[in-house]
């Protein structure tokens, strides 16, 4: 209904300048922000970063969409590392750990303001198998229900294309070493490409998805709730069932592991299974625990 819609300025389309994240971009961006918080304001930013001018805009966008940097909404918009950005910079600056990439993924797909297409793809799109066209139509319909303001459909569909490139490797195109076109988030294996225009959601393997990454998402989505039901973990937006494509069997395996670690408690009763996270645990503390293993 119109009264529940939000104005278009709350949503940012095509901020990525039609580029998915490229290998090395996040490292390069964070390192340069540490060296000079105003690097993206420089006339020679492209030269400093060693990329094209359009890519400067894209790197700046992705750092913020991924929750690694922030900048004020008014005044001189210099960037600074966020708390989680600093932690990753200190412990995994080259994003060699899939755990770090899962954090980046989670921050993007829960960022409705900066990455509405990515939010809709993971939180509002239920098809397990789809074509690009059916995905675009479904996401566009959902987006129109969210806003009553004009927006560029072409820009929206361009973001849909970039979203697929974020998670799916085009095996027909081998990037040259100097191009580094493949997005590092393809390593998370959250989607498969079956044919030229047929895709399906995939569940990351246990070897790739560490239990602490699952707990990071659970605590983030709980938003200070004391407990949460198994059903909500699987079905509510921004939780593990949606953003990590987990089913009940795999989720229960992760919960059992985390309970054995003393990080949460599960109460399984007839008709209602509840999860209680250990008091005082925050997503940041879980990330610190992972890097401190």
PDB file of C-alpha atoms in Angstrom:
ATOM      1  CA  UNK A   1       0.000   0.000   0.000  1.00  0.00           C
ATOM      2  CA  UNK A   2       1.154   3.518  -0.786  1.00  0.00           C
ATOM      3  CA  UNK A   3       1.272   4.617   2.829  1.00  0.00           C
ATOM      4  CA  UNK A   4       3.889   1.939   3.538  1.00  0.00           C
ATOM      5  CA  UNK A   5       6.119   2.907   0.644  1.00  0.00           C
ATOM      6  CA  UNK A   6       9.388   4.767   1.066  1.00  0.00           C
ATOM      7  CA  UNK A   7      10.728   7.650  -0.982  1.00  0.00           C
ATOM      8  CA  UNK A   8      13.298   6.954  -3.677  1.00  0.00           C
ATOM      9  CA  UNK A   9      16.113   8.819  -1.926  1.00  0.00           C
ATOM     10  CA  UNK A  10      16.263   5.939   0.555  1.00  0.00           C
ATOM     11  CA  UNK A  11      17.433   3.635  -2.240  1.00  0.00           C
ATOM     12  CA  UNK A  12      20.605   3.819  -4.274  1.00  0.00           C
ATOM     13  CA  UNK A  13      20.637   2.338  -7.771  1.00  0.00           C
ATOM     14  CA  UNK A  14      23.727   1.817  -9.950  1.00  0.00           C
ATOM     15  CA  UNK A  15      26.101   3.214  -7.329  1.00  0.00           C
ATOM     16  CA  UNK A  16      28.479   0.458  -8.406  1.00  0.00           C
ATOM     17  CA  UNK A  17      28.916   2.083 -11.845  1.00  0.00           C
ATOM     18  CA  UNK A  18      28.017  -1.307 -13.402  1.00  0.00           C
ATOM     19  CA  UNK A  19      30.956  -3.117 -11.772  1.00  0.00           C
ATOM     20  CA  UNK A  20      30.778  -6.030  -9.369  1.00  0.00           C
ATOM     21  CA  UNK A  21      33.550  -6.120  -6.764  1.00  0.00           C
ATOM     22  CA  UNK A  22      36.831  -7.130  -8.370  1.00  0.00           C
ATOM     23  CA  UNK A  23      39.664  -9.081  -6.840  1.00  0.00           C
ATOM     24  CA  UNK A  24      41.808  -6.793  -4.702  1.00  0.00           C
ATOM     25  CA  UNK A  25      39.448  -3.818  -4.730  1.00  0.00           C
ATOM     26  CA  UNK A  26      38.391  -4.011  -1.090  1.00  0.00           C
ATOM     27  CA  UNK A  27      41.986  -4.357   0.109  1.00  0.00           C
ATOM     28  CA  UNK A  28      43.153  -1.500  -2.108  1.00  0.00           C
ATOM     29  CA  UNK A  29      40.262   0.702  -1.026  1.00  0.00           C
ATOM     30  CA  UNK A  30      40.652   0.131   2.708  1.00  0.00           C
ATOM     31  CA  UNK A  31      44.414   0.576   2.622  1.00  0.00           C
ATOM     32  CA  UNK A  32      44.113   3.889   0.805  1.00  0.00           C
ATOM     33  CA  UNK A  33      41.367   5.108   3.144  1.00  0.00           C
ATOM     34  CA  UNK A  34      43.700   4.417   6.078  1.00  0.00           C
ATOM     35  CA  UNK A  35      46.489   6.337   4.337  1.00  0.00           C
ATOM     36  CA  UNK A  36      44.223   9.227   3.334  1.00  0.00           C
ATOM     37  CA  UNK A  37      40.548   9.444   4.415  1.00  0.00           C
ATOM     38  CA  UNK A  38      39.945  11.914   1.576  1.00  0.00           C
ATOM     39  CA  UNK A  39      41.427   9.711  -1.148  1.00  0.00           C
ATOM     40  CA  UNK A  40      38.119   9.481  -3.023  1.00  0.00           C
ATOM     41  CA  UNK A  41      37.847  13.258  -3.118  1.00  0.00           C
ATOM     42  CA  UNK A  42      41.192  13.687  -4.863  1.00  0.00           C
ATOM     43  CA  UNK A  43      41.310  14.727  -8.509  1.00  0.00           C
ATOM     44  CA  UNK A  44      43.960  12.067  -9.070  1.00  0.00           C
ATOM     45  CA  UNK A  45      42.097   9.307  -7.171  1.00  0.00           C
ATOM     46  CA  UNK A  46      42.160   7.060 -10.241  1.00  0.00           C
ATOM     47  CA  UNK A  47      45.925   7.381 -10.442  1.00  0.00           C
ATOM     48  CA  UNK A  48      46.355   6.733  -6.720  1.00  0.00           C
ATOM     49  CA  UNK A  49      44.159   3.620  -6.833  1.00  0.00           C
ATOM     50  CA  UNK A  50      45.503   2.460 -10.173  1.00  0.00           C
ATOM     51  CA  UNK A  51      42.058   2.037 -11.765  1.00  0.00           C
ATOM     52  CA  UNK A  52      39.773   3.822 -14.209  1.00  0.00           C
ATOM     53  CA  UNK A  53      37.739   6.824 -13.067  1.00  0.00           C
ATOM     54  CA  UNK A  54      34.443   4.897 -13.119  1.00  0.00           C
ATOM     55  CA  UNK A  55      36.057   2.198 -10.985  1.00  0.00           C
ATOM     56  CA  UNK A  56      36.957   4.803  -8.345  1.00  0.00           C
ATOM     57  CA  UNK A  57      33.241   5.464  -7.866  1.00  0.00           C
ATOM     58  CA  UNK A  58      32.550   1.729  -7.747  1.00  0.00           C
ATOM     59  CA  UNK A  59      35.223   0.983  -5.128  1.00  0.00           C
ATOM     60  CA  UNK A  60      33.961   3.848  -2.976  1.00  0.00           C
ATOM     61  CA  UNK A  61      30.435   2.477  -3.238  1.00  0.00           C
ATOM     62  CA  UNK A  62      31.360  -1.143  -2.496  1.00  0.00           C
ATOM     63  CA  UNK A  63      33.406  -0.255   0.586  1.00  0.00           C
ATOM     64  CA  UNK A  64      30.315   1.371   2.086  1.00  0.00           C
ATOM     65  CA  UNK A  65      27.780  -1.195   0.855  1.00  0.00           C
ATOM     66  CA  UNK A  66      29.946  -3.931   2.388  1.00  0.00           C
ATOM     67  CA  UNK A  67      30.062  -2.127   5.735  1.00  0.00           C
ATOM     68  CA  UNK A  68      33.842  -1.724   5.641  1.00  0.00           C
ATOM     69  CA  UNK A  69      33.917   2.078   5.546  1.00  0.00           C
ATOM     70  CA  UNK A  70      31.550   4.918   6.311  1.00  0.00           C
ATOM     71  CA  UNK A  71      31.392   8.579   5.443  1.00  0.00           C
ATOM     72  CA  UNK A  72      29.280  11.457   6.748  1.00  0.00           C
ATOM     73  CA  UNK A  73      26.127  12.286   4.820  1.00  0.00           C
ATOM     74  CA  UNK A  74      26.911  15.996   4.942  1.00  0.00           C
ATOM     75  CA  UNK A  75      30.040  18.132   4.862  1.00  0.00           C
ATOM     76  CA  UNK A  76      33.354  16.928   3.486  1.00  0.00           C
ATOM     77  CA  UNK A  77      32.691  13.260   2.869  1.00  0.00           C
ATOM     78  CA  UNK A  78      35.964  11.660   3.852  1.00  0.00           C
ATOM     79  CA  UNK A  79      35.877   7.974   4.631  1.00  0.00           C
ATOM     80  CA  UNK A  80      36.915   5.993   7.678  1.00  0.00           C
ATOM     81  CA  UNK A  81      37.023   2.285   8.455  1.00  0.00           C
ATOM     82  CA  UNK A  82      34.105   0.876  10.407  1.00  0.00           C
ATOM     83  CA  UNK A  83      34.708  -1.271  13.467  1.00  0.00           C
ATOM     84  CA  UNK A  84      34.368  -4.481  11.446  1.00  0.00           C
ATOM     85  CA  UNK A  85      36.381  -2.967   8.601  1.00  0.00           C
ATOM     86  CA  UNK A  86      39.255  -2.257  10.979  1.00  0.00           C
ATOM     87  CA  UNK A  87      39.061  -5.772  12.407  1.00  0.00           C
ATOM     88  CA  UNK A  88      39.287  -7.301   8.937  1.00  0.00           C
ATOM     89  CA  UNK A  89      42.094  -4.922   7.993  1.00  0.00           C
ATOM     90  CA  UNK A  90      44.036  -6.013  11.068  1.00  0.00           C
ATOM     91  CA  UNK A  91      43.452  -9.749  10.639  1.00  0.00           C
ATOM     92  CA  UNK A  92      42.647 -10.564   7.011  1.00  0.00           C
ATOM     93  CA  UNK A  93      43.485  -7.554   4.813  1.00  0.00           C
ATOM     94  CA  UNK A  94      43.656  -9.651   1.625  1.00  0.00           C
ATOM     95  CA  UNK A  95      40.321 -11.417   2.274  1.00  0.00           C
ATOM     96  CA  UNK A  96      41.909 -14.831   2.188  1.00  0.00           C
ATOM     97  CA  UNK A  97      39.392 -16.118   4.745  1.00  0.00           C
ATOM     98  CA  UNK A  98      35.944 -17.013   3.436  1.00  0.00           C
ATOM     99  CA  UNK A  99      34.637 -15.882   6.822  1.00  0.00           C
ATOM    100  CA  UNK A 100      35.578 -12.311   5.885  1.00  0.00           C
ATOM    101  CA  UNK A 101      33.814 -12.649   2.547  1.00  0.00           C
ATOM    102  CA  UNK A 102      30.672 -13.949   4.245  1.00  0.00           C
ATOM    103  CA  UNK A 103      30.675 -10.810   6.416  1.00  0.00           C
ATOM    104  CA  UNK A 104      31.002  -8.670   3.300  1.00  0.00           C
ATOM    105  CA  UNK A 105      28.169 -10.637   1.677  1.00  0.00           C
ATOM    106  CA  UNK A 106      25.916 -10.285   4.725  1.00  0.00           C
ATOM    107  CA  UNK A 107      26.487  -6.549   4.967  1.00  0.00           C
ATOM    108  CA  UNK A 108      25.652  -6.065   1.297  1.00  0.00           C
ATOM    109  CA  UNK A 109      22.465  -8.154   1.209  1.00  0.00           C
ATOM    110  CA  UNK A 110      21.093  -6.471   4.338  1.00  0.00           C
ATOM    111  CA  UNK A 111      21.861  -2.951   3.069  1.00  0.00           C
ATOM    112  CA  UNK A 112      18.465  -1.939   1.724  1.00  0.00           C
ATOM    113  CA  UNK A 113      19.540   1.694   1.228  1.00  0.00           C
ATOM    114  CA  UNK A 114      22.723   1.158  -0.772  1.00  0.00           C
ATOM    115  CA  UNK A 115      22.058  -2.262  -2.339  1.00  0.00           C
ATOM    116  CA  UNK A 116      18.288  -2.701  -2.776  1.00  0.00           C
ATOM    117  CA  UNK A 117      18.599  -5.252  -5.599  1.00  0.00           C
ATOM    118  CA  UNK A 118      20.930  -7.448  -3.528  1.00  0.00           C
ATOM    119  CA  UNK A 119      18.566  -7.124  -0.549  1.00  0.00           C
ATOM    120  CA  UNK A 120      15.575  -8.157  -2.645  1.00  0.00           C
ATOM    121  CA  UNK A 121      17.415 -11.049  -4.316  1.00  0.00           C
ATOM    122  CA  UNK A 122      18.217 -12.719  -1.002  1.00  0.00           C
ATOM    123  CA  UNK A 123      15.354 -11.639   1.233  1.00  0.00           C
ATOM    124  CA  UNK A 124      12.287 -11.359  -1.002  1.00  0.00           C
ATOM    125  CA  UNK A 125      12.886 -13.661  -3.973  1.00  0.00           C
ATOM    126  CA  UNK A 126      11.774 -17.208  -3.191  1.00  0.00           C
ATOM    127  CA  UNK A 127      12.354 -19.011  -6.488  1.00  0.00           C
ATOM    128  CA  UNK A 128      15.025 -21.677  -6.153  1.00  0.00           C
ATOM    129  CA  UNK A 129      15.532 -21.914  -9.931  1.00  0.00           C
ATOM    130  CA  UNK A 130      15.113 -18.984 -12.276  1.00  0.00           C
ATOM    131  CA  UNK A 131      16.174 -17.152 -15.402  1.00  0.00           C
ATOM    132  CA  UNK A 132      17.584 -13.650 -15.420  1.00  0.00           C
ATOM    133  CA  UNK A 133      14.328 -12.356 -16.899  1.00  0.00           C
ATOM    134  CA  UNK A 134      12.116 -13.933 -14.225  1.00  0.00           C
ATOM    135  CA  UNK A 135      14.461 -12.655 -11.519  1.00  0.00           C
ATOM    136  CA  UNK A 136      14.375  -9.112 -12.919  1.00  0.00           C
ATOM    137  CA  UNK A 137      10.569  -9.132 -13.204  1.00  0.00           C
ATOM    138  CA  UNK A 138      10.091 -10.423  -9.664  1.00  0.00           C
ATOM    139  CA  UNK A 139      12.585  -8.042  -8.064  1.00  0.00           C
ATOM    140  CA  UNK A 140      11.227  -5.097 -10.024  1.00  0.00           C
ATOM    141  CA  UNK A 141       7.698  -5.884  -8.865  1.00  0.00           C
ATOM    142  CA  UNK A 142       8.892  -6.044  -5.242  1.00  0.00           C
ATOM    143  CA  UNK A 143      10.799  -2.771  -5.612  1.00  0.00           C
ATOM    144  CA  UNK A 144       7.772  -0.970  -7.028  1.00  0.00           C
ATOM    145  CA  UNK A 145       5.858  -2.010  -3.914  1.00  0.00           C
ATOM    146  CA  UNK A 146       8.555  -0.394  -1.771  1.00  0.00           C
ATOM    147  CA  UNK A 147       8.676   3.051  -3.357  1.00  0.00           C
ATOM    148  CA  UNK A 148       6.177   5.517  -4.793  1.00  0.00           C
ATOM    149  CA  UNK A 149       8.812   7.663  -6.504  1.00  0.00           C
ATOM    150  CA  UNK A 150      10.143   7.546 -10.038  1.00  0.00           C
ATOM    151  CA  UNK A 151      13.298   5.547 -10.713  1.00  0.00           C
ATOM    152  CA  UNK A 152      15.189   4.278 -13.731  1.00  0.00           C
ATOM    153  CA  UNK A 153      14.107   0.769 -14.702  1.00  0.00           C
ATOM    154  CA  UNK A 154      17.240   0.516 -16.844  1.00  0.00           C
ATOM    155  CA  UNK A 155      19.406   1.245 -13.791  1.00  0.00           C
ATOM    156  CA  UNK A 156      17.466  -1.306 -11.752  1.00  0.00           C
ATOM    157  CA  UNK A 157      17.968  -4.003 -14.385  1.00  0.00           C
ATOM    158  CA  UNK A 158      21.639  -3.094 -14.648  1.00  0.00           C
ATOM    159  CA  UNK A 159      21.957  -3.740 -10.903  1.00  0.00           C
ATOM    160  CA  UNK A 160      20.236  -7.108 -11.440  1.00  0.00           C
ATOM    161  CA  UNK A 161      22.931  -7.995 -13.955  1.00  0.00           C
ATOM    162  CA  UNK A 162      25.702  -6.899 -11.578  1.00  0.00           C
ATOM    163  CA  UNK A 163      24.098  -8.874  -8.738  1.00  0.00           C
ATOM    164  CA  UNK A 164      24.354 -12.073 -10.766  1.00  0.00           C
ATOM    165  CA  UNK A 165      27.984 -11.295 -11.598  1.00  0.00           C
ATOM    166  CA  UNK A 166      28.620 -10.794  -7.889  1.00  0.00           C
ATOM    167  CA  UNK A 167      27.923 -14.456  -7.161  1.00  0.00           C
ATOM    168  CA  UNK A 168      28.229 -16.384 -10.417  1.00  0.00           C
ATOM    169  CA  UNK A 169      31.372 -16.958 -12.432  1.00  0.00           C
ATOM    170  CA  UNK A 170      31.027 -16.760 -16.187  1.00  0.00           C
ATOM    171  CA  UNK A 171      33.086 -19.820 -17.096  1.00  0.00           C
ATOM    172  CA  UNK A 172      33.023 -18.874 -20.769  1.00  0.00           C
ATOM    173  CA  UNK A 173      35.220 -15.848 -20.030  1.00  0.00           C
ATOM    174  CA  UNK A 174      38.611 -16.319 -18.457  1.00  0.00           C
ATOM    175  CA  UNK A 175      39.806 -13.030 -16.955  1.00  0.00           C
ATOM    176  CA  UNK A 176      43.371 -12.063 -17.707  1.00  0.00           C
ATOM    177  CA  UNK A 177      45.703 -11.572 -14.710  1.00  0.00           C
ATOM    178  CA  UNK A 178      45.697  -7.802 -15.143  1.00  0.00           C
ATOM    179  CA  UNK A 179      41.909  -7.631 -15.449  1.00  0.00           C
ATOM    180  CA  UNK A 180      40.858  -9.438 -12.257  1.00  0.00           C
ATOM    181  CA  UNK A 181      37.220  -9.323 -13.275  1.00  0.00           C
ATOM    182  CA  UNK A 182      35.874 -12.147 -11.144  1.00  0.00           C
ATOM    183  CA  UNK A 183      34.123 -11.078  -7.958  1.00  0.00           C
ATOM    184  CA  UNK A 184      35.601 -12.737  -4.851  1.00  0.00           C
ATOM    185  CA  UNK A 185      32.079 -13.474  -3.574  1.00  0.00           C
ATOM    186  CA  UNK A 186      31.696 -16.123  -6.274  1.00  0.00           C
ATOM    187  CA  UNK A 187      33.826 -18.304  -3.962  1.00  0.00           C
ATOM    188  CA  UNK A 188      30.888 -18.511  -1.512  1.00  0.00           C
ATOM    189  CA  UNK A 189      28.954 -20.796  -3.886  1.00  0.00           C
ATOM    190  CA  UNK A 190      25.545 -19.273  -3.179  1.00  0.00           C
ATOM    191  CA  UNK A 191      24.286 -19.726  -6.753  1.00  0.00           C
ATOM    192  CA  UNK A 192      24.903 -22.097  -9.649  1.00  0.00           C
ATOM    193  CA  UNK A 193      24.571 -21.366 -13.328  1.00  0.00           C
ATOM    194  CA  UNK A 194      23.029 -24.362 -15.081  1.00  0.00           C
ATOM    195  CA  UNK A 195      22.746 -23.163 -18.667  1.00  0.00           C
ATOM    196  CA  UNK A 196      23.258 -19.881 -20.502  1.00  0.00           C
ATOM    197  CA  UNK A 197      20.286 -18.276 -18.749  1.00  0.00           C
ATOM    198  CA  UNK A 198      19.297 -20.688 -16.000  1.00  0.00           C
ATOM    199  CA  UNK A 199      20.355 -20.222 -12.405  1.00  0.00           C
ATOM    200  CA  UNK A 200      19.625 -21.832  -9.054  1.00  0.00           C
ATOM    201  CA  UNK A 201      20.241 -21.037  -5.417  1.00  0.00           C
ATOM    202  CA  UNK A 202      22.899 -23.164  -3.733  1.00  0.00           C
ATOM    203  CA  UNK A 203      23.841 -23.929  -0.154  1.00  0.00           C
ATOM    204  CA  UNK A 204      27.516 -23.362   0.728  1.00  0.00           C
ATOM    205  CA  UNK A 205      29.445 -26.477   1.686  1.00  0.00           C
ATOM    206  CA  UNK A 206      30.317 -27.100   5.329  1.00  0.00           C
ATOM    207  CA  UNK A 207      33.983 -26.665   4.376  1.00  0.00           C
ATOM    208  CA  UNK A 208      33.306 -23.127   3.181  1.00  0.00           C
ATOM    209  CA  UNK A 209      30.738 -21.882   5.704  1.00  0.00           C
ATOM    210  CA  UNK A 210      32.238 -21.792   9.204  1.00  0.00           C
ATOM    211  CA  UNK A 211      29.784 -22.086  12.137  1.00  0.00           C
ATOM    212  CA  UNK A 212      30.971 -18.696  13.425  1.00  0.00           C
ATOM    213  CA  UNK A 213      29.778 -17.085  10.168  1.00  0.00           C
ATOM    214  CA  UNK A 214      26.352 -18.626  10.788  1.00  0.00           C
ATOM    215  CA  UNK A 215      26.347 -17.299  14.360  1.00  0.00           C
ATOM    216  CA  UNK A 216      27.473 -13.862  13.129  1.00  0.00           C
ATOM    217  CA  UNK A 217      24.349 -13.690  10.966  1.00  0.00           C
ATOM    218  CA  UNK A 218      22.042 -15.047  13.659  1.00  0.00           C
ATOM    219  CA  UNK A 219      23.156 -12.496  16.259  1.00  0.00           C
ATOM    220  CA  UNK A 220      23.047  -9.660  13.728  1.00  0.00           C
ATOM    221  CA  UNK A 221      19.484 -10.565  12.735  1.00  0.00           C
ATOM    222  CA  UNK A 222      18.263 -11.033  16.311  1.00  0.00           C
ATOM    223  CA  UNK A 223      18.729  -7.305  17.012  1.00  0.00           C
ATOM    224  CA  UNK A 224      18.926  -7.683  20.805  1.00  0.00           C
ATOM    225  CA  UNK A 225      16.120 -10.258  21.053  1.00  0.00           C
ATOM    226  CA  UNK A 226      16.728 -12.727  23.847  1.00  0.00           C
ATOM    227  CA  UNK A 227      15.645 -15.709  21.759  1.00  0.00           C
ATOM    228  CA  UNK A 228      14.502 -16.661  18.291  1.00  0.00           C
ATOM    229  CA  UNK A 229      12.587 -19.607  16.865  1.00  0.00           C
ATOM    230  CA  UNK A 230      14.063 -22.075  14.420  1.00  0.00           C
ATOM    231  CA  UNK A 231      11.297 -21.160  11.980  1.00  0.00           C
ATOM    232  CA  UNK A 232      12.307 -17.483  12.012  1.00  0.00           C
ATOM    233  CA  UNK A 233      15.963 -18.370  11.521  1.00  0.00           C
ATOM    234  CA  UNK A 234      14.924 -20.093   8.309  1.00  0.00           C
ATOM    235  CA  UNK A 235      12.259 -17.732   6.987  1.00  0.00           C
ATOM    236  CA  UNK A 236      12.630 -14.167   8.228  1.00  0.00           C
ATOM    237  CA  UNK A 237      14.467 -11.563   6.110  1.00  0.00           C
ATOM    238  CA  UNK A 238      18.174 -11.026   6.819  1.00  0.00           C
ATOM    239  CA  UNK A 239      18.512 -14.337   8.646  1.00  0.00           C
ATOM    240  CA  UNK A 240      20.458 -17.495   7.861  1.00  0.00           C
ATOM    241  CA  UNK A 241      17.798 -19.290   5.848  1.00  0.00           C
ATOM    242  CA  UNK A 242      17.483 -16.363   3.460  1.00  0.00           C
ATOM    243  CA  UNK A 243      20.998 -14.930   3.192  1.00  0.00           C
ATOM    244  CA  UNK A 244      22.956 -18.203   3.447  1.00  0.00           C
ATOM    245  CA  UNK A 245      20.403 -20.493   1.759  1.00  0.00           C
ATOM    246  CA  UNK A 246      20.459 -22.925   4.697  1.00  0.00           C
ATOM    247  CA  UNK A 247      17.809 -25.605   5.103  1.00  0.00           C
ATOM    248  CA  UNK A 248      16.581 -27.003   8.425  1.00  0.00           C
ATOM    249  CA  UNK A 249      18.924 -30.002   8.377  1.00  0.00           C
ATOM    250  CA  UNK A 250      22.088 -27.968   7.842  1.00  0.00           C
ATOM    251  CA  UNK A 251      20.973 -25.261  10.256  1.00  0.00           C
ATOM    252  CA  UNK A 252      20.401 -27.796  13.020  1.00  0.00           C
ATOM    253  CA  UNK A 253      23.879 -29.201  12.459  1.00  0.00           C
ATOM    254  CA  UNK A 254      25.358 -25.721  12.895  1.00  0.00           C
ATOM    255  CA  UNK A 255      23.241 -25.042  15.975  1.00  0.00           C
ATOM    256  CA  UNK A 256      24.365 -28.298  17.592  1.00  0.00           C
ATOM    257  CA  UNK A 257      28.007 -27.363  16.995  1.00  0.00           C
ATOM    258  CA  UNK A 258      27.536 -23.868  18.436  1.00  0.00           C
ATOM    259  CA  UNK A 259      25.700 -25.281  21.462  1.00  0.00           C
ATOM    260  CA  UNK A 260      28.586 -27.682  22.094  1.00  0.00           C
ATOM    261  CA  UNK A 261      30.886 -24.631  21.976  1.00  0.00           C
ATOM    262  CA  UNK A 262      28.766 -22.971  24.674  1.00  0.00           C
ATOM    263  CA  UNK A 263      27.788 -20.085  22.400  1.00  0.00           C
ATOM    264  CA  UNK A 264      24.056 -20.711  22.361  1.00  0.00           C
ATOM    265  CA  UNK A 265      21.379 -22.954  23.837  1.00  0.00           C
ATOM    266  CA  UNK A 266      18.646 -24.800  21.972  1.00  0.00           C
ATOM    267  CA  UNK A 267      15.355 -25.741  23.562  1.00  0.00           C
ATOM    268  CA  UNK A 268      13.574 -28.270  21.396  1.00  0.00           C
ATOM    269  CA  UNK A 269       9.965 -28.833  22.428  1.00  0.00           C
ATOM    270  CA  UNK A 270       6.922 -30.115  20.619  1.00  0.00           C
ATOM    271  CA  UNK A 271       5.974 -27.578  17.987  1.00  0.00           C
ATOM    272  CA  UNK A 272       8.387 -24.852  19.097  1.00  0.00           C
ATOM    273  CA  UNK A 273      12.177 -24.905  18.866  1.00  0.00           C
ATOM    274  CA  UNK A 274      13.866 -21.860  20.372  1.00  0.00           C
ATOM    275  CA  UNK A 275      17.464 -20.652  20.216  1.00  0.00           C
ATOM    276  CA  UNK A 276      18.996 -18.586  23.015  1.00  0.00           C
ATOM    277  CA  UNK A 277      22.334 -16.920  22.295  1.00  0.00           C
ATOM    278  CA  UNK A 278      24.805 -16.605  25.162  1.00  0.00           C
ATOM    279  CA  UNK A 279      24.378 -13.283  26.921  1.00  0.00           C
ATOM    280  CA  UNK A 280      26.630 -10.450  25.829  1.00  0.00           C
ATOM    281  CA  UNK A 281      27.692 -11.972  22.514  1.00  0.00           C
ATOM    282  CA  UNK A 282      27.798  -9.519  19.605  1.00  0.00           C
ATOM    283  CA  UNK A 283      28.606 -10.048  15.928  1.00  0.00           C
ATOM    284  CA  UNK A 284      31.874  -8.170  16.451  1.00  0.00           C
ATOM    285  CA  UNK A 285      32.850 -10.465  19.335  1.00  0.00           C
ATOM    286  CA  UNK A 286      32.151 -13.506  17.166  1.00  0.00           C
ATOM    287  CA  UNK A 287      34.363 -12.086  14.419  1.00  0.00           C
ATOM    288  CA  UNK A 288      37.142 -11.441  16.947  1.00  0.00           C
ATOM    289  CA  UNK A 289      36.741 -15.006  18.204  1.00  0.00           C
ATOM    290  CA  UNK A 290      37.080 -16.357  14.683  1.00  0.00           C
ATOM    291  CA  UNK A 291      40.230 -14.402  13.884  1.00  0.00           C
ATOM    292  CA  UNK A 292      41.711 -15.248  17.286  1.00  0.00           C
ATOM    293  CA  UNK A 293      41.409 -19.022  16.827  1.00  0.00           C
TER     294      UNK A 293
END
